[in-house]
PDB file of C-alpha atoms in Angstrom:
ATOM      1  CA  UNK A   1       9.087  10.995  12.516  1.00 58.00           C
ATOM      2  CA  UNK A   2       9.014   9.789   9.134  1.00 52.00           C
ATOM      3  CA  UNK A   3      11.044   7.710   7.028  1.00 50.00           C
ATOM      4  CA  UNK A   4      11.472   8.000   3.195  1.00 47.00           C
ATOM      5  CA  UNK A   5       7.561   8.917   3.437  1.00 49.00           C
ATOM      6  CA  UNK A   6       6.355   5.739   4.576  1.00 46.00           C
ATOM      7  CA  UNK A   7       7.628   4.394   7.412  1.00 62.00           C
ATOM      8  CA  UNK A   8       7.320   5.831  11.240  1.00 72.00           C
ATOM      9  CA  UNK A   9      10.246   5.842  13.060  1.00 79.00           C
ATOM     10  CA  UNK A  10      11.369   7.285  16.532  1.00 86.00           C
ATOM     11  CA  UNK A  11      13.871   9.641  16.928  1.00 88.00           C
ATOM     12  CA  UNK A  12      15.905   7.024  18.848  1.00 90.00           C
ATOM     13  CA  UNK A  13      15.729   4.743  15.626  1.00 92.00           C
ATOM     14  CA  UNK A  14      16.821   7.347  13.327  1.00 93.00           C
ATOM     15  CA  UNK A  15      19.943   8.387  15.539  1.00 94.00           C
ATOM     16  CA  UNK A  16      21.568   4.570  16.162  1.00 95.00           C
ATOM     17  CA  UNK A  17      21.036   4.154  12.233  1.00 96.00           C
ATOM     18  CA  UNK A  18      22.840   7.078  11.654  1.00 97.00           C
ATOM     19  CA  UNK A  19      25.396   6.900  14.040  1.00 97.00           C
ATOM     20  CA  UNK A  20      26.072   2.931  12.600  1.00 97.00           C
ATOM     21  CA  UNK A  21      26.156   3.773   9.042  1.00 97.00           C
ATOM     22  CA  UNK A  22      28.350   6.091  10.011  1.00 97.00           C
ATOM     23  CA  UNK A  23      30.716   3.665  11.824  1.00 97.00           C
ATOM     24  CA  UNK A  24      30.358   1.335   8.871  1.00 97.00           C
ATOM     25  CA  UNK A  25      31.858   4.078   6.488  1.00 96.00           C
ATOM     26  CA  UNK A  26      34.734   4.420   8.961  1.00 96.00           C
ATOM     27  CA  UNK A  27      35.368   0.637   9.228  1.00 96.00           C
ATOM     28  CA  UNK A  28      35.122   0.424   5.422  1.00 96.00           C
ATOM     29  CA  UNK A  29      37.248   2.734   4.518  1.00 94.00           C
ATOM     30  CA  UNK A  30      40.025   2.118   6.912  1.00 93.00           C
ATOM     31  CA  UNK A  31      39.969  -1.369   5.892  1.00 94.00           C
ATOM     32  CA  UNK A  32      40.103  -0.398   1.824  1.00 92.00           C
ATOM     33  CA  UNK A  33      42.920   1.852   2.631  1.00 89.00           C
ATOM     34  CA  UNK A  34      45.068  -0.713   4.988  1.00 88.00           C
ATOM     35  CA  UNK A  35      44.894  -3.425   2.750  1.00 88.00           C
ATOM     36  CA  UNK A  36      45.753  -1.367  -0.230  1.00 85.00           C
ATOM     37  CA  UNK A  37      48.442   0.428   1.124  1.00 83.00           C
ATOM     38  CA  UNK A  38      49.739  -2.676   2.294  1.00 81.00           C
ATOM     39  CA  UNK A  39      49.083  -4.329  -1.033  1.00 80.00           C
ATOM     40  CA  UNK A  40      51.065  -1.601  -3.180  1.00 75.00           C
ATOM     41  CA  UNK A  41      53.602  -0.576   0.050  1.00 66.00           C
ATOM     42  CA  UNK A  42      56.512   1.767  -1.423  1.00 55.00           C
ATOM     43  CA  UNK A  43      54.583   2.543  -4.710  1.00 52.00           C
ATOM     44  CA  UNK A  44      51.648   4.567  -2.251  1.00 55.00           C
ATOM     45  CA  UNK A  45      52.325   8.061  -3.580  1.00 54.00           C
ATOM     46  CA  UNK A  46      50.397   9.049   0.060  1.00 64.00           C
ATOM     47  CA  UNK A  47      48.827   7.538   2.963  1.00 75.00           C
ATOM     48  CA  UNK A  48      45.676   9.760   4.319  1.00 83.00           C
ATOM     49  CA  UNK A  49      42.806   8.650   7.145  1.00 89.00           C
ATOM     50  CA  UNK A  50      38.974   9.679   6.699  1.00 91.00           C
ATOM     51  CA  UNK A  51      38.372   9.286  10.650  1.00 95.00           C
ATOM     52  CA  UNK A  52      38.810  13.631  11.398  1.00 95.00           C
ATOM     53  CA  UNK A  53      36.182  14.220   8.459  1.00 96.00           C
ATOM     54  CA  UNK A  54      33.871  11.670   9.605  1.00 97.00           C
ATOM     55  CA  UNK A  55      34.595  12.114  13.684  1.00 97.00           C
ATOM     56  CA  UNK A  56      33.537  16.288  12.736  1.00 97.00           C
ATOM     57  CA  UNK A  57      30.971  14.762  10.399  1.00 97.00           C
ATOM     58  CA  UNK A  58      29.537  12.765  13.795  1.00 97.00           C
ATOM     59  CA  UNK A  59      30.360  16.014  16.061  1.00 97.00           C
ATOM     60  CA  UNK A  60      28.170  18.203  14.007  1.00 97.00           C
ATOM     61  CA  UNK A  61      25.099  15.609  14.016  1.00 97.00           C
ATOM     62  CA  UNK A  62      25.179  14.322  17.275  1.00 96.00           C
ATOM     63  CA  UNK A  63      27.606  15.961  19.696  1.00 96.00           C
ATOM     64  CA  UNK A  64      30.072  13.939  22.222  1.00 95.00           C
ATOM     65  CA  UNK A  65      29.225  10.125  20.807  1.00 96.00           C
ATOM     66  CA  UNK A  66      31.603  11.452  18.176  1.00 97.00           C
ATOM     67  CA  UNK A  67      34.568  10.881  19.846  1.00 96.00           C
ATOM     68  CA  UNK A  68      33.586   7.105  20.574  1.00 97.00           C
ATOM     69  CA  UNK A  69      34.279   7.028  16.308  1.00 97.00           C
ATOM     70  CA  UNK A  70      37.730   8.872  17.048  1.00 97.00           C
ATOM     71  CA  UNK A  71      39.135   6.464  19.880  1.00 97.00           C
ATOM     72  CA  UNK A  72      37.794   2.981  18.169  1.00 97.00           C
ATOM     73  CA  UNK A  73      39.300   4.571  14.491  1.00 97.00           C
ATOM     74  CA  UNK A  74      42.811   4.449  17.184  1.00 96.00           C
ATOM     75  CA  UNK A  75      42.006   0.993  18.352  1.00 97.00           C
ATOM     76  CA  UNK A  76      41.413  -0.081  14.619  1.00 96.00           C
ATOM     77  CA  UNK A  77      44.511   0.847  13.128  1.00 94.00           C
ATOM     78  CA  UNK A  78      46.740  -0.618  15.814  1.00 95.00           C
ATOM     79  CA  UNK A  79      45.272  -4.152  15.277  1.00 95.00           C
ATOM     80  CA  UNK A  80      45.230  -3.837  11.682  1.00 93.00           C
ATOM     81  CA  UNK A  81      49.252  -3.088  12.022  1.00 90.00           C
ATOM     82  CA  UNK A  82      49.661  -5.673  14.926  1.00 91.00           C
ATOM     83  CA  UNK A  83      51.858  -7.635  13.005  1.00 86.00           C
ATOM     84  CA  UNK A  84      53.871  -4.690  11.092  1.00 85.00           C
ATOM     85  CA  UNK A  85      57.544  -4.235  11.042  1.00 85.00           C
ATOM     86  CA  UNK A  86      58.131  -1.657  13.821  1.00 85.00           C
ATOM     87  CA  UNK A  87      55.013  -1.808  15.948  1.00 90.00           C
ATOM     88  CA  UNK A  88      55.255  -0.887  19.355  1.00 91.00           C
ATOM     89  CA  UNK A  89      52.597  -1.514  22.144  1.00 93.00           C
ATOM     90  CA  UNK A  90      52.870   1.967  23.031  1.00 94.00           C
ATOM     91  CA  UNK A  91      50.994   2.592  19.704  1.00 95.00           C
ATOM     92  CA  UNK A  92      47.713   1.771  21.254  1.00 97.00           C
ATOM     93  CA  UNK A  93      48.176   4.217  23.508  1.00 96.00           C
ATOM     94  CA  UNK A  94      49.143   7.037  21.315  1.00 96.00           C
ATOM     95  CA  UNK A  95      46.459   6.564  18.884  1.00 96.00           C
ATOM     96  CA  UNK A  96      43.526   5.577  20.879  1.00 97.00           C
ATOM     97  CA  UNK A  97      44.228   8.554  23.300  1.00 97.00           C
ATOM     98  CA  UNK A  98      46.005  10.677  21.208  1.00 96.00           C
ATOM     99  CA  UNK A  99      42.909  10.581  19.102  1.00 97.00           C
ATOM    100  CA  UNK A 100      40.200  11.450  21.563  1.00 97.00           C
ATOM    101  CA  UNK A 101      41.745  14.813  21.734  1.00 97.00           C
ATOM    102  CA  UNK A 102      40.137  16.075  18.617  1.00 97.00           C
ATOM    103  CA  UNK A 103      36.914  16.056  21.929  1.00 97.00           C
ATOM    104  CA  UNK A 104      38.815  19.540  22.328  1.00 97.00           C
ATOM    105  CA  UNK A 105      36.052  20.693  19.300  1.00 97.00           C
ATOM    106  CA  UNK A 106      33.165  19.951  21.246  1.00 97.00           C
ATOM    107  CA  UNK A 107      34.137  23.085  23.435  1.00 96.00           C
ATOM    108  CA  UNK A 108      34.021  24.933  19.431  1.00 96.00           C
ATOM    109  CA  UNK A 109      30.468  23.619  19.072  1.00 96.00           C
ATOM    110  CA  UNK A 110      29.328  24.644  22.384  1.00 94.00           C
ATOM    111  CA  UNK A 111      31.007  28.586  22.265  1.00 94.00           C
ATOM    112  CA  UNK A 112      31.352  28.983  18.974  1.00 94.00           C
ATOM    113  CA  UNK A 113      27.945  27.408  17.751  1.00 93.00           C
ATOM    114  CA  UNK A 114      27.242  24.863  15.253  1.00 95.00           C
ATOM    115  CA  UNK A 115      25.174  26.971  12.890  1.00 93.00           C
ATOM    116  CA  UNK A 116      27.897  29.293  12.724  1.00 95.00           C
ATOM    117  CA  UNK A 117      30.152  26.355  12.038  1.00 97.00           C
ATOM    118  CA  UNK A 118      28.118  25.478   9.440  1.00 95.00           C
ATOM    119  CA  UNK A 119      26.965  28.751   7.707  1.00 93.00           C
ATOM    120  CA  UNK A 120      30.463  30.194   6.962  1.00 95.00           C
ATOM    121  CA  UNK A 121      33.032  27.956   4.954  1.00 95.00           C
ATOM    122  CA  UNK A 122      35.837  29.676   6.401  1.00 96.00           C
ATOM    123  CA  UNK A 123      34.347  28.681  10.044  1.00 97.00           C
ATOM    124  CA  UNK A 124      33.969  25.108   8.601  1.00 97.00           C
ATOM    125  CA  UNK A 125      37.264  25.332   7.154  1.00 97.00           C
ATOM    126  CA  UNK A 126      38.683  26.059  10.473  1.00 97.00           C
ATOM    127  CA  UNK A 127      36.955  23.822  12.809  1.00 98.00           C
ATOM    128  CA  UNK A 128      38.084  20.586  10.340  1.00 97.00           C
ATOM    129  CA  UNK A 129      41.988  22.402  10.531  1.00 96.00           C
ATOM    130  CA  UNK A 130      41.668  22.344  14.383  1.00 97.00           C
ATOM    131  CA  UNK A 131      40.022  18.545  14.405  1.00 96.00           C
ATOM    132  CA  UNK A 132      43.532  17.547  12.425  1.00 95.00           C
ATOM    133  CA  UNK A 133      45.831  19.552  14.445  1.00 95.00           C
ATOM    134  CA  UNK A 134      44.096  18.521  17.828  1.00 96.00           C
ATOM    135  CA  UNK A 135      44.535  14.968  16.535  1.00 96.00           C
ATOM    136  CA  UNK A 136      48.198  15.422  15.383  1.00 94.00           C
ATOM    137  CA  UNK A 137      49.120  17.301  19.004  1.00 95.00           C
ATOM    138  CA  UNK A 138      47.221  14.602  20.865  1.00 95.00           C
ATOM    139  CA  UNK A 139      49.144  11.879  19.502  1.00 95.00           C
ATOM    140  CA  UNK A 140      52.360  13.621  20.156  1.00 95.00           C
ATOM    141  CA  UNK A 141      51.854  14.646  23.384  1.00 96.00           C
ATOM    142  CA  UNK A 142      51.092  10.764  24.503  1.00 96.00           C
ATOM    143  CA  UNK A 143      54.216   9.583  22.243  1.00 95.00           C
ATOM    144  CA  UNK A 144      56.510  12.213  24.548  1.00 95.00           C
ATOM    145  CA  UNK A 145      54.817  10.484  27.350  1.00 95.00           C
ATOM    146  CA  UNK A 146      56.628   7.239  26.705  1.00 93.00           C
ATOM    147  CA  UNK A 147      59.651   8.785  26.225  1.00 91.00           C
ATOM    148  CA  UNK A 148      59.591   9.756  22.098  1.00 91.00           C
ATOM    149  CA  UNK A 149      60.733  12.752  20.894  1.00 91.00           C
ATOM    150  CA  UNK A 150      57.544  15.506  20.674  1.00 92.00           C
ATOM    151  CA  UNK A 151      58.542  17.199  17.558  1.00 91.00           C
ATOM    152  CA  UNK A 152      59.388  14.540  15.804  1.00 88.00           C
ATOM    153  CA  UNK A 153      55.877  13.009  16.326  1.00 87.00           C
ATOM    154  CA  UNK A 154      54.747  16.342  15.631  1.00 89.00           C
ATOM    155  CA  UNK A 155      56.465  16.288  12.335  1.00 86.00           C
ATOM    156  CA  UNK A 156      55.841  12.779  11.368  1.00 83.00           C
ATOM    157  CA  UNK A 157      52.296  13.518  11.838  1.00 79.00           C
ATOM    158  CA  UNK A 158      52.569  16.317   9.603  1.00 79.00           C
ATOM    159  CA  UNK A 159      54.184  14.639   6.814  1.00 73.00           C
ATOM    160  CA  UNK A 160      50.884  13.334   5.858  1.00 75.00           C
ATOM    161  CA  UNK A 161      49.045  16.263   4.686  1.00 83.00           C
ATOM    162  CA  UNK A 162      46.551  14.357   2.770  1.00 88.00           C
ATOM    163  CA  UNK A 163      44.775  13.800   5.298  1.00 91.00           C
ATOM    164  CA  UNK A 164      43.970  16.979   6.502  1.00 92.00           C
ATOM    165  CA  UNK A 165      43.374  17.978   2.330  1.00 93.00           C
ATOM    166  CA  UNK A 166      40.831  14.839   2.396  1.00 93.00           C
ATOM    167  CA  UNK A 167      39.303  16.087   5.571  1.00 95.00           C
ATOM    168  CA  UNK A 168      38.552  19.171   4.138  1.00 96.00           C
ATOM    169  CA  UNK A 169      37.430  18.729   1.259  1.00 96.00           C
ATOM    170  CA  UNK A 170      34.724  16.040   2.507  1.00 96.00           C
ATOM    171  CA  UNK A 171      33.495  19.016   5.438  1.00 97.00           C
ATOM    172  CA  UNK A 172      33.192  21.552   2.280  1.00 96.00           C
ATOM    173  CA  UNK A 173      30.928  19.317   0.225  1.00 96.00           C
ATOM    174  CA  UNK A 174      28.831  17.911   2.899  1.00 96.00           C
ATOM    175  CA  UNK A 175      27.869  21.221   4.537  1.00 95.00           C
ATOM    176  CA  UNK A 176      26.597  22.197   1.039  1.00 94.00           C
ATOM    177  CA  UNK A 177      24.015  19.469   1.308  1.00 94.00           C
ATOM    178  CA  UNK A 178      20.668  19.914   3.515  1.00 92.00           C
ATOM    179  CA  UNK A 179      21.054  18.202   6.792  1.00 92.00           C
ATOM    180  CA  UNK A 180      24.561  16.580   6.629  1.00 95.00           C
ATOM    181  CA  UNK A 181      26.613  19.262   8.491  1.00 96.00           C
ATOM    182  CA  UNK A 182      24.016  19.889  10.957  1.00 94.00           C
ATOM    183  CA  UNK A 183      22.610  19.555  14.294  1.00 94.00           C
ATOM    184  CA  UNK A 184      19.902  16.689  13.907  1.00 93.00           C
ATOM    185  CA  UNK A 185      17.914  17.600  16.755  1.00 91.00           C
ATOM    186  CA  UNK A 186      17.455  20.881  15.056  1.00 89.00           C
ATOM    187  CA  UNK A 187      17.825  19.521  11.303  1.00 91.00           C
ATOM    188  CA  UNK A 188      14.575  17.276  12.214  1.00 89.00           C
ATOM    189  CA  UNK A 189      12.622  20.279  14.211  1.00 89.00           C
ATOM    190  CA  UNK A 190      13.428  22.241  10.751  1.00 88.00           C
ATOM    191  CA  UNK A 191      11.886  19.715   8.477  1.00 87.00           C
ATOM    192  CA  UNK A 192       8.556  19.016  10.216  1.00 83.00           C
ATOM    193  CA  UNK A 193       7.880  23.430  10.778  1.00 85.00           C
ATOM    194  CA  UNK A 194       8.675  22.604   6.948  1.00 82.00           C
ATOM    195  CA  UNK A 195       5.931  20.226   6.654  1.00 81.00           C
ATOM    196  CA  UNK A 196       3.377  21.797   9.105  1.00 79.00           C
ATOM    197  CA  UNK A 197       3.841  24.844   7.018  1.00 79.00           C
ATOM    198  CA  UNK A 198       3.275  22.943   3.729  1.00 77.00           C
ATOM    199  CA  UNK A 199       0.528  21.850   4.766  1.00 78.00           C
ATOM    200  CA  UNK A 200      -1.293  24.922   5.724  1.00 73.00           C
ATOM    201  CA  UNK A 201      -0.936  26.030   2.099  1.00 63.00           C
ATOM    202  CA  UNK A 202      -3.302  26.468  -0.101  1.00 51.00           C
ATOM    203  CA  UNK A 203      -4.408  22.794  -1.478  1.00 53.00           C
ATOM    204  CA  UNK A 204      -4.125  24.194  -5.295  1.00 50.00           C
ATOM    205  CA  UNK A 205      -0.784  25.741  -5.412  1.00 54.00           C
ATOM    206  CA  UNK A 206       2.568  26.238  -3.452  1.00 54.00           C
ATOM    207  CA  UNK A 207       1.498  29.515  -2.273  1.00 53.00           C
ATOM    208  CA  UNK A 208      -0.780  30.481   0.592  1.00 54.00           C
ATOM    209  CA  UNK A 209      -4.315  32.105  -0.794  1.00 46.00           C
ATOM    210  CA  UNK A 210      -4.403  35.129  -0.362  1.00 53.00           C
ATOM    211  CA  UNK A 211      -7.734  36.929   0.075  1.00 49.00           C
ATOM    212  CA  UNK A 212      -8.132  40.901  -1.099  1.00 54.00           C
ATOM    213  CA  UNK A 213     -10.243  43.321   0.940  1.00 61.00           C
ATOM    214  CA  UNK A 214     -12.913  43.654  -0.974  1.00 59.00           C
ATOM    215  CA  UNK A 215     -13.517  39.635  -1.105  1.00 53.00           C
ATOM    216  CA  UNK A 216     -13.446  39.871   2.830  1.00 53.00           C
ATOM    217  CA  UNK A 217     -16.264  42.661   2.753  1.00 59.00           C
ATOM    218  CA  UNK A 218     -18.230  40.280   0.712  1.00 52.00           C
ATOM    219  CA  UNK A 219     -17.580  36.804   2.444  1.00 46.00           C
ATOM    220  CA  UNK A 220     -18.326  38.779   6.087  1.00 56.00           C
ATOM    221  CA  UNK A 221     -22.674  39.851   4.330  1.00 59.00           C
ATOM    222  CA  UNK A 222     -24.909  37.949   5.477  1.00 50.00           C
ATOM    223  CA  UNK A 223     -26.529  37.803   2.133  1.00 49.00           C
ATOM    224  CA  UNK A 224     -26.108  35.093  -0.518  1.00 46.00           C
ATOM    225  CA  UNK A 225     -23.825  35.526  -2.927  1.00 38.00           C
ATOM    226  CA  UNK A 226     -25.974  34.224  -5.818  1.00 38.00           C
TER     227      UNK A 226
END
């Protein structure tokens, strides 16, 4: 395959870039967001995380690596808050594993189908409300486990609703742009029936050439034309 028209790459190439710019974005804006909600502390108005938008972002393109993005995003945030007031070892545990349960959406993208996903907002909307919830439920259910309260995980969860707002509005805009909210096996089989078919046009113009009846009659003589 080819790379900004110059370059060939394999497919393997193209999907470990992807899949580490994508973990870059993650790490970058976890760390923006820590240290600034750290840096302004009572005065955040809210506290949101981008990891369900990106995990479903990662889902979408490449399937069950996703969820790799989900439990390190856990791991992440519990060493960035090592040192916070109130930590509790049991937070590693609750995040890391409470986070791989948004996996639960790879069963959505198996029945349910990613181009569906994809081609109806209201099926994208729903598949990035089911990433939060699974999230929020996963991290309650392992916070009952060491003896916490389940609704009131379930509840503290919930009183960040920015980040489900974030979430979706990132999955609305990127499934409105070519490729980004799609399957890349199939994205990439897309583009080069694309190209192939490009080039089988007609060298002067966009549009196949077209040949009338009566110019076939004439091409098929045997004579010559002048």
């Amino acid at each position: 395959m080819r790379k900004n028209g110059s370059r060939l790459i394999s497919f393997r190439q193209y999907c470990l870039t992807d899949l580490f710019l994508f973990a870059v974005i993650l790490i970058a804006f976890e760390l923006i967001l820590h240290f600034a909600y750290r840096a302004f502390g009572q005065a955040t108005l809210f506290f949101f995380s981008p990891m369900p938008a990106i995990v479903l972002l990662v889902m979408m393109r490449w399937g069950w690596p996703s969820v790799f993005y989900a439990v390190f995003d856990g791991l992440l945030y519990c060493l960035l808050n090592l040192k916070t007031e109130g930590f509790e070892n049991s937070f590693f545990a609750i995040y890391i594993i409470g986070n791989a349960a948004i996996m639960v959406l790879l069963l959505m993208t198996r029945f349910m189908g990613r181009k569906r996903i994809a081609g109806k907002w209201y099926f994208s909307l729903l598949f990035t409300v089911a990433g939060w919830l699974a999230v929020v439920l996963g991290r309650a259910i392992v916070a009952a486990c060491f003896g916490k309260n389940f609704l009131g995980a379930v509840l503290n969860q919930l009183m960040e609703p920015m980040t489900l707002a974030i979430s979706v509005l990132i999955i609305l805009v990127m499934r409105r742009l070519d490729g980004m909210f799609e399957w890349q096996r199939g994205f990439l089989k897309r583009l080069d029936e694309e190209r192939k078919e490009k080039m089988r046009r007609d060298t002067y113009g966009d549009e196949p050439l077209e040949i009338d009846e009566e110019s076939l009659k004439i091409l098929k003589k045997d004579d010559d034309l002048y």
